[in-house]
């Protein structure tokens, strides 16, 4: 793989895709290689003798690594990423979620739309797709209250409880993260397209799957480990005995995270799964205080006095309506210009020129990759 950096559009990014494309290297082995060699570039440049010293590397795998090249599918994937304004957050990136890094099989890299808070305290809120009105109301209320206290609500953007959880967090003007079981170019369900765009503006949408990956059934258990892995605890709001959200709860327990459950009617089969969780030791949740009691000591801020969404106060005499509109949509966390444009509903040229004026006024700063954030955040 000599010369890979000179050939790549993004020399630091391509080696991650190349190493991930080697057949037989799963997430655990990928992380072990990075831990041992420091970077995918170093792995790809290593000798067979050096590779064979890594636990799990066979002669066949070593040969596969040394023979791997930048293929046309890899080039197309990188083009898709760059064209969609998607950011790749690798294991080596300081923005890679610290809690997710602690699970046994973290994704080598995440596809990201939106922004990640480095010190966010996250709680997963999950449950049935075919939820009752009680379940939807509980998910929305609890998520809204958590977000209002500065907690980031994590869910999977599926119908039912997931959608209600995201909506509740957004209604409280808080942050939420959607973890997809498909690629970011395959929004699922399609009915949540507007929700997807709003979360990308006001939180983050992430996936470990390639951009054009369809929402295949086997993707969702893999997706669930990320939902629980990002979070200090997982709250199951409503679930039957065979609900996929019980997988998320099990994974949370295996990851040594808290598990919470909302009780339902003893006559409702849609709560039988949550009742089983409570019998097995999950904490019964009636309000957000029940959750905060268990995670407060791991938060980077006092949840009772959680930070409100930051806004930039400026004299109305010094700002145009368009400038004020963009400032209201921005936060201290960098947002790609394409996501910002979708969020405010302005023409892209107008957004670019208005951002320039805000930069000149010292209110907005630009970072790499056409990302913008409030100054002083």
Short mmCIF file of C-alpha atoms in Angstrom, two decimals:
data_model
loop_
_atom_site.label_atom_id
_atom_site.label_comp_id
_atom_site.label_asym_id
_atom_site.label_seq_id
_atom_site.Cartn_x
_atom_site.Cartn_y
_atom_site.Cartn_z
CA UNK A 1 0.00 0.00 0.00
CA UNK A 2 2.96 2.31 -0.46
CA UNK A 3 1.95 5.68 -1.82
CA UNK A 4 -1.64 5.47 -0.67
CA UNK A 5 -1.58 8.97 0.80
CA UNK A 6 -0.42 10.54 -2.45
CA UNK A 7 -3.18 8.85 -4.45
CA UNK A 8 -6.07 9.53 -2.09
CA UNK A 9 -8.44 12.47 -2.15
CA UNK A 10 -8.24 12.25 1.63
CA UNK A 11 -5.06 10.45 2.59
CA UNK A 12 -6.10 9.95 6.21
CA UNK A 13 -9.49 8.49 5.32
CA UNK A 14 -8.88 6.00 2.52
CA UNK A 15 -6.74 3.53 4.52
CA UNK A 16 -9.65 3.01 6.94
CA UNK A 17 -11.90 1.96 4.07
CA UNK A 18 -9.18 -0.21 2.55
CA UNK A 19 -8.49 -2.12 5.78
CA UNK A 20 -12.21 -2.52 6.51
CA UNK A 21 -12.69 -4.08 3.07
CA UNK A 22 -10.34 -6.98 3.87
CA UNK A 23 -12.45 -10.13 4.08
CA UNK A 24 -12.22 -11.77 7.50
CA UNK A 25 -11.43 -8.68 9.55
CA UNK A 26 -14.29 -7.96 11.92
CA UNK A 27 -14.67 -5.06 14.32
CA UNK A 28 -12.78 -6.70 17.19
CA UNK A 29 -9.80 -7.67 15.06
CA UNK A 30 -9.79 -4.27 13.35
CA UNK A 31 -9.53 -2.55 16.74
CA UNK A 32 -6.80 -4.96 17.84
CA UNK A 33 -4.79 -4.10 14.73
CA UNK A 34 -5.19 -0.37 15.35
CA UNK A 35 -4.22 -0.82 19.01
CA UNK A 36 -1.07 -2.71 17.97
CA UNK A 37 0.02 -0.66 14.94
CA UNK A 38 -1.46 2.75 15.67
CA UNK A 39 -3.09 3.40 12.31
CA UNK A 40 -4.50 1.56 9.28
CA UNK A 41 -1.65 2.99 7.21
CA UNK A 42 0.81 1.18 9.46
CA UNK A 43 -1.22 -2.04 9.29
CA UNK A 44 -1.31 -1.94 5.49
CA UNK A 45 2.44 -1.29 5.35
CA UNK A 46 3.35 -4.04 7.83
CA UNK A 47 5.22 -7.19 6.87
CA UNK A 48 3.59 -10.61 7.06
CA UNK A 49 5.85 -11.42 10.01
CA UNK A 50 4.66 -8.35 11.91
CA UNK A 51 1.00 -9.05 11.14
CA UNK A 52 1.24 -12.66 12.29
CA UNK A 53 2.22 -11.46 15.76
CA UNK A 54 -1.30 -10.08 16.24
CA UNK A 55 -3.75 -12.46 17.90
CA UNK A 56 -6.33 -13.62 15.36
CA UNK A 57 -4.25 -12.91 12.26
CA UNK A 58 -3.68 -16.03 10.16
CA UNK A 59 -1.31 -16.41 7.24
CA UNK A 60 -4.30 -16.06 4.91
CA UNK A 61 -5.44 -12.83 6.56
CA UNK A 62 -1.91 -11.42 6.53
CA UNK A 63 -1.69 -12.14 2.81
CA UNK A 64 -5.09 -10.52 2.28
CA UNK A 65 -4.03 -7.37 4.11
CA UNK A 66 -0.80 -7.07 2.16
CA UNK A 67 -2.58 -7.61 -1.16
CA UNK A 68 -5.38 -5.13 -0.52
CA UNK A 69 -5.65 -2.15 -2.85
CA UNK A 70 -7.83 0.89 -3.38
CA UNK A 71 -10.69 -0.52 -5.44
CA UNK A 72 -13.33 1.25 -7.52
CA UNK A 73 -16.06 0.48 -4.93
CA UNK A 74 -13.93 2.16 -2.25
CA UNK A 75 -13.44 5.22 -4.46
CA UNK A 76 -17.19 5.38 -5.14
CA UNK A 77 -17.95 5.14 -1.43
CA UNK A 78 -15.57 7.99 -0.60
CA UNK A 79 -17.14 10.06 -3.38
CA UNK A 80 -20.60 9.39 -1.93
CA UNK A 81 -19.43 10.41 1.53
CA UNK A 82 -17.88 13.64 0.34
CA UNK A 83 -20.77 14.49 -1.98
CA UNK A 84 -23.35 14.07 0.79
CA UNK A 85 -21.50 16.21 3.31
CA UNK A 86 -21.04 13.19 5.56
CA UNK A 87 -18.18 13.12 8.04
CA UNK A 88 -16.26 9.96 8.88
CA UNK A 89 -15.34 9.66 12.56
CA UNK A 90 -12.70 6.96 13.08
CA UNK A 91 -11.47 5.16 16.17
CA UNK A 92 -8.49 7.52 16.14
CA UNK A 93 -10.65 10.65 15.98
CA UNK A 94 -10.91 12.61 19.27
CA UNK A 95 -14.62 13.04 18.51
CA UNK A 96 -15.25 9.27 18.50
CA UNK A 97 -17.72 8.69 21.38
CA UNK A 98 -15.77 7.65 24.46
CA UNK A 99 -18.42 5.24 25.76
CA UNK A 100 -18.73 3.52 22.39
CA UNK A 101 -14.98 3.02 22.35
CA UNK A 102 -15.35 0.92 25.51
CA UNK A 103 -17.52 -1.83 23.99
CA UNK A 104 -15.80 -5.02 22.77
CA UNK A 105 -16.60 -4.45 19.09
CA UNK A 106 -16.80 -0.73 18.31
CA UNK A 107 -17.24 0.19 14.64
CA UNK A 108 -13.90 1.14 13.03
CA UNK A 109 -15.56 4.34 11.91
CA UNK A 110 -18.94 6.05 11.94
CA UNK A 111 -20.72 7.86 9.14
CA UNK A 112 -22.00 11.12 10.65
CA UNK A 113 -24.47 13.80 9.66
CA UNK A 114 -24.69 16.57 12.24
CA UNK A 115 -22.39 16.90 15.22
CA UNK A 116 -21.36 14.94 18.30
CA UNK A 117 -20.88 16.48 21.72
CA UNK A 118 -17.65 15.28 23.25
CA UNK A 119 -18.92 15.32 26.85
CA UNK A 120 -22.55 14.48 26.23
CA UNK A 121 -24.37 12.32 28.74
CA UNK A 122 -26.53 9.97 26.65
CA UNK A 123 -29.52 7.80 27.51
CA UNK A 124 -31.04 5.40 24.98
CA UNK A 125 -34.84 5.37 24.71
CA UNK A 126 -36.19 2.40 22.76
CA UNK A 127 -39.27 0.25 22.39
CA UNK A 128 -41.86 -1.26 20.12
CA UNK A 129 -42.53 -0.09 16.57
CA UNK A 130 -46.23 -0.88 17.06
CA UNK A 131 -46.61 1.08 20.26
CA UNK A 132 -49.76 2.01 22.15
CA UNK A 133 -50.76 5.62 22.76
CA UNK A 134 -49.59 5.12 26.36
CA UNK A 135 -46.15 4.01 25.18
CA UNK A 136 -45.83 6.87 22.70
CA UNK A 137 -46.82 9.45 25.31
CA UNK A 138 -44.41 8.00 27.88
CA UNK A 139 -41.52 7.96 25.39
CA UNK A 140 -42.19 11.52 24.30
CA UNK A 141 -42.59 12.87 27.83
CA UNK A 142 -39.57 11.11 29.34
CA UNK A 143 -37.34 12.01 26.38
CA UNK A 144 -38.45 15.63 26.53
CA UNK A 145 -37.67 15.82 30.24
CA UNK A 146 -34.29 14.14 29.80
CA UNK A 147 -33.35 16.46 26.95
CA UNK A 148 -34.51 19.45 28.96
CA UNK A 149 -31.98 18.46 31.62
CA UNK A 150 -29.13 18.31 29.13
CA UNK A 151 -29.22 14.57 28.46
CA UNK A 152 -28.78 13.49 24.83
CA UNK A 153 -31.51 11.03 23.82
CA UNK A 154 -30.30 8.15 21.63
CA UNK A 155 -32.64 5.98 19.59
CA UNK A 156 -32.95 4.18 16.26
CA UNK A 157 -35.38 6.38 14.28
CA UNK A 158 -37.75 3.45 13.75
CA UNK A 159 -41.51 3.92 13.84
CA UNK A 160 -43.24 3.99 17.20
CA UNK A 161 -41.25 4.52 20.39
CA UNK A 162 -38.03 5.56 18.61
CA UNK A 163 -39.76 8.30 16.65
CA UNK A 164 -41.58 9.55 19.77
CA UNK A 165 -38.27 9.64 21.68
CA UNK A 166 -36.55 11.76 19.02
CA UNK A 167 -39.55 14.08 18.76
CA UNK A 168 -39.71 14.56 22.52
CA UNK A 169 -36.05 15.54 22.69
CA UNK A 170 -36.41 17.99 19.80
CA UNK A 171 -39.53 19.55 21.30
CA UNK A 172 -37.50 20.33 24.42
CA UNK A 173 -34.88 21.97 22.16
CA UNK A 174 -32.43 19.34 23.33
CA UNK A 175 -30.11 16.99 21.48
CA UNK A 176 -30.84 13.58 20.07
CA UNK A 177 -28.82 10.98 18.15
CA UNK A 178 -30.39 8.62 15.62
CA UNK A 179 -28.48 5.40 14.94
CA UNK A 180 -29.53 3.81 11.65
CA UNK A 181 -29.65 0.19 10.56
CA UNK A 182 -29.03 1.34 6.99
CA UNK A 183 -26.63 3.64 5.18
CA UNK A 184 -27.13 7.39 5.49
CA UNK A 185 -28.25 7.51 1.85
CA UNK A 186 -31.05 5.04 2.64
CA UNK A 187 -33.34 6.78 5.12
CA UNK A 188 -35.55 4.21 6.84
CA UNK A 189 -38.44 4.43 7.27
CA UNK A 190 -38.92 6.84 4.36
CA UNK A 191 -41.74 8.51 6.29
CA UNK A 192 -39.10 9.81 8.73
CA UNK A 193 -37.19 11.80 6.09
CA UNK A 194 -38.11 15.15 7.65
CA UNK A 195 -37.20 13.83 11.09
CA UNK A 196 -33.85 12.62 9.71
CA UNK A 197 -33.07 16.09 8.34
CA UNK A 198 -34.10 17.82 11.55
CA UNK A 199 -31.99 15.51 13.72
CA UNK A 200 -29.01 16.13 11.40
CA UNK A 201 -29.54 19.86 12.00
CA UNK A 202 -30.07 19.73 15.76
CA UNK A 203 -28.21 16.59 16.81
CA UNK A 204 -26.60 13.71 14.94
CA UNK A 205 -27.51 10.86 12.63
CA UNK A 206 -24.94 8.06 12.55
CA UNK A 207 -24.43 4.66 10.98
CA UNK A 208 -21.66 2.10 10.69
CA UNK A 209 -22.99 0.90 7.35
CA UNK A 210 -21.86 1.98 3.88
CA UNK A 211 -23.84 4.82 2.36
CA UNK A 212 -26.11 2.75 0.09
CA UNK A 213 -26.73 -0.13 2.52
CA UNK A 214 -30.39 -1.15 2.64
CA UNK A 215 -32.16 -1.69 5.99
CA UNK A 216 -31.70 -5.46 6.06
CA UNK A 217 -33.08 -7.30 9.14
CA UNK A 218 -29.64 -8.54 10.25
CA UNK A 219 -28.38 -4.94 10.45
CA UNK A 220 -30.60 -3.98 13.35
CA UNK A 221 -29.08 -6.12 16.13
CA UNK A 222 -25.71 -4.66 15.08
CA UNK A 223 -27.23 -1.18 15.17
CA UNK A 224 -28.62 -1.87 18.66
CA UNK A 225 -25.16 -2.41 20.19
CA UNK A 226 -24.25 1.12 19.07
CA UNK A 227 -27.42 2.58 20.59
CA UNK A 228 -26.62 0.99 23.96
CA UNK A 229 -22.88 1.54 23.55
CA UNK A 230 -23.29 5.30 23.20
CA UNK A 231 -25.38 5.50 26.34
CA UNK A 232 -24.97 5.49 30.09
CA UNK A 233 -28.22 3.57 30.28
CA UNK A 234 -31.00 2.16 28.11
CA UNK A 235 -34.67 2.84 28.82
CA UNK A 236 -37.15 0.38 27.31
CA UNK A 237 -40.50 2.17 27.26
CA UNK A 238 -42.79 -0.50 25.83
CA UNK A 239 -41.92 -3.92 24.46
CA UNK A 240 -43.52 -7.29 23.91
CA UNK A 241 -41.72 -10.53 24.67
CA UNK A 242 -40.11 -10.70 21.22
CA UNK A 243 -39.37 -7.00 20.73
CA UNK A 244 -35.98 -6.12 19.26
CA UNK A 245 -35.59 -3.51 21.97
CA UNK A 246 -35.00 -6.35 24.44
CA UNK A 247 -31.83 -7.08 22.47
CA UNK A 248 -30.73 -3.50 23.12
CA UNK A 249 -31.43 -3.97 26.83
CA UNK A 250 -29.42 -7.20 26.91
CA UNK A 251 -26.52 -5.54 25.12
CA UNK A 252 -26.62 -2.64 27.57
CA UNK A 253 -26.32 -5.07 30.47
CA UNK A 254 -23.44 -6.89 28.75
CA UNK A 255 -21.73 -3.53 28.25
CA UNK A 256 -22.10 -2.84 31.99
CA UNK A 257 -24.59 -0.03 31.43
CA UNK A 258 -27.81 0.71 33.30
CA UNK A 259 -31.09 -0.84 32.14
CA UNK A 260 -34.41 0.88 32.81
CA UNK A 261 -37.99 -0.09 31.98
CA UNK A 262 -41.38 1.61 32.08
CA UNK A 263 -44.17 -0.56 33.52
CA UNK A 264 -47.44 -0.93 31.63
CA UNK A 265 -50.78 -2.55 32.18
CA UNK A 266 -50.71 -6.15 33.39
CA UNK A 267 -53.29 -6.82 30.68
CA UNK A 268 -51.15 -5.43 27.85
CA UNK A 269 -49.06 -7.97 25.96
CA UNK A 270 -47.13 -5.00 24.56
CA UNK A 271 -45.64 -4.44 28.03
CA UNK A 272 -44.84 -8.07 28.77
CA UNK A 273 -41.23 -7.58 27.69
CA UNK A 274 -40.66 -4.56 29.92
CA UNK A 275 -42.24 -6.41 32.84
CA UNK A 276 -39.81 -9.28 32.27
CA UNK A 277 -36.91 -6.81 32.32
CA UNK A 278 -38.11 -5.42 35.65
CA UNK A 279 -38.34 -8.94 37.07
CA UNK A 280 -34.75 -9.53 35.90
CA UNK A 281 -33.44 -6.45 37.67
CA UNK A 282 -34.04 -3.49 35.37
CA UNK A 283 -34.92 -0.35 37.31
CA UNK A 284 -38.60 0.55 37.16
CA UNK A 285 -39.00 4.08 35.81
CA UNK A 286 -41.92 6.34 36.65
CA UNK A 287 -40.15 9.64 35.97
CA UNK A 288 -36.79 11.04 34.90
CA UNK A 289 -35.60 11.27 38.50
CA UNK A 290 -35.46 7.46 38.54
CA UNK A 291 -32.99 7.57 35.65
CA UNK A 292 -30.91 10.53 36.81
CA UNK A 293 -30.45 8.92 40.21
CA UNK A 294 -28.44 6.12 38.57
CA UNK A 295 -26.38 8.13 36.07
CA UNK A 296 -25.87 11.50 37.75
CA UNK A 297 -22.39 10.58 39.03
CA UNK A 298 -21.21 9.93 35.46
CA UNK A 299 -22.44 13.18 33.94
CA UNK A 300 -20.06 16.02 33.09
CA UNK A 301 -22.59 18.58 34.30
CA UNK A 302 -25.19 18.68 37.10
CA UNK A 303 -28.37 17.34 35.51
CA UNK A 304 -30.59 19.36 37.82
CA UNK A 305 -29.01 22.51 36.40
CA UNK A 306 -28.45 21.23 32.89
CA UNK A 307 -27.15 23.62 30.27
CA UNK A 308 -29.83 25.18 28.10
CA UNK A 309 -29.43 25.27 24.33
CA UNK A 310 -26.90 27.99 23.68
CA UNK A 311 -27.95 30.96 21.58
CA UNK A 312 -25.99 33.97 20.50
CA UNK A 313 -27.47 37.23 21.76
CA UNK A 314 -26.80 40.10 19.41
CA UNK A 315 -28.28 43.51 18.87
CA UNK A 316 -31.15 43.36 16.40
CA UNK A 317 -29.84 46.57 14.91
CA UNK A 318 -26.59 44.84 13.89
CA UNK A 319 -28.08 41.70 12.37
CA UNK A 320 -30.23 41.12 9.32
CA UNK A 321 -33.17 38.69 9.57
CA UNK A 322 -31.19 36.10 7.57
CA UNK A 323 -28.18 36.45 9.89
CA UNK A 324 -30.38 36.02 12.93
CA UNK A 325 -32.00 32.98 11.33
CA UNK A 326 -28.65 31.27 10.79
CA UNK A 327 -27.40 32.12 14.28
CA UNK A 328 -30.51 30.55 15.79
CA UNK A 329 -29.83 27.35 13.84
CA UNK A 330 -26.14 27.12 14.82
CA UNK A 331 -24.57 25.89 18.04
CA UNK A 332 -21.02 25.58 19.42
CA UNK A 333 -20.79 22.22 17.61
CA UNK A 334 -19.74 22.35 13.91
CA UNK A 335 -22.53 21.75 11.40
CA UNK A 336 -22.00 21.07 7.69
CA UNK A 337 -23.23 23.86 5.41
CA UNK A 338 -25.56 21.44 3.56
CA UNK A 339 -27.27 20.43 6.81
CA UNK A 340 -27.54 24.08 7.83
CA UNK A 341 -29.09 24.97 4.47
CA UNK A 342 -31.71 22.24 4.85
CA UNK A 343 -32.39 23.30 8.42
CA UNK A 344 -33.12 26.98 7.66
CA UNK A 345 -34.75 26.46 4.26
CA UNK A 346 -32.73 29.19 2.51
CA UNK A 347 -30.99 29.08 -0.87
CA UNK A 348 -27.46 27.70 -0.65
CA UNK A 349 -25.89 30.82 -2.16
CA UNK A 350 -27.68 33.03 0.35
CA UNK A 351 -26.55 30.80 3.22
CA UNK A 352 -22.91 30.99 2.07
CA UNK A 353 -22.91 34.78 1.74
CA UNK A 354 -24.69 35.26 5.07
CA UNK A 355 -22.23 32.96 6.83
CA UNK A 356 -19.39 35.05 5.43
CA UNK A 357 -20.92 38.19 6.94
CA UNK A 358 -21.31 36.44 10.29
CA UNK A 359 -17.67 35.33 10.13
CA UNK A 360 -16.59 38.91 9.47
CA UNK A 361 -18.61 40.02 12.49
CA UNK A 362 -16.84 37.43 14.65
CA UNK A 363 -20.02 35.52 15.44
CA UNK A 364 -19.38 32.35 13.43
CA UNK A 365 -16.26 30.29 12.78
CA UNK A 366 -15.60 27.84 9.95
CA UNK A 367 -13.73 24.55 10.40
CA UNK A 368 -12.51 21.97 7.89
CA UNK A 369 -15.03 20.47 5.51
CA UNK A 370 -17.34 23.51 5.25
CA UNK A 371 -18.54 23.17 8.85
CA UNK A 372 -19.70 26.14 10.86
CA UNK A 373 -20.23 26.81 14.56
CA UNK A 374 -20.84 29.72 16.90
CA UNK A 375 -17.70 31.46 18.10
CA UNK A 376 -16.71 31.06 21.71
CA UNK A 377 -18.50 27.72 22.13
#
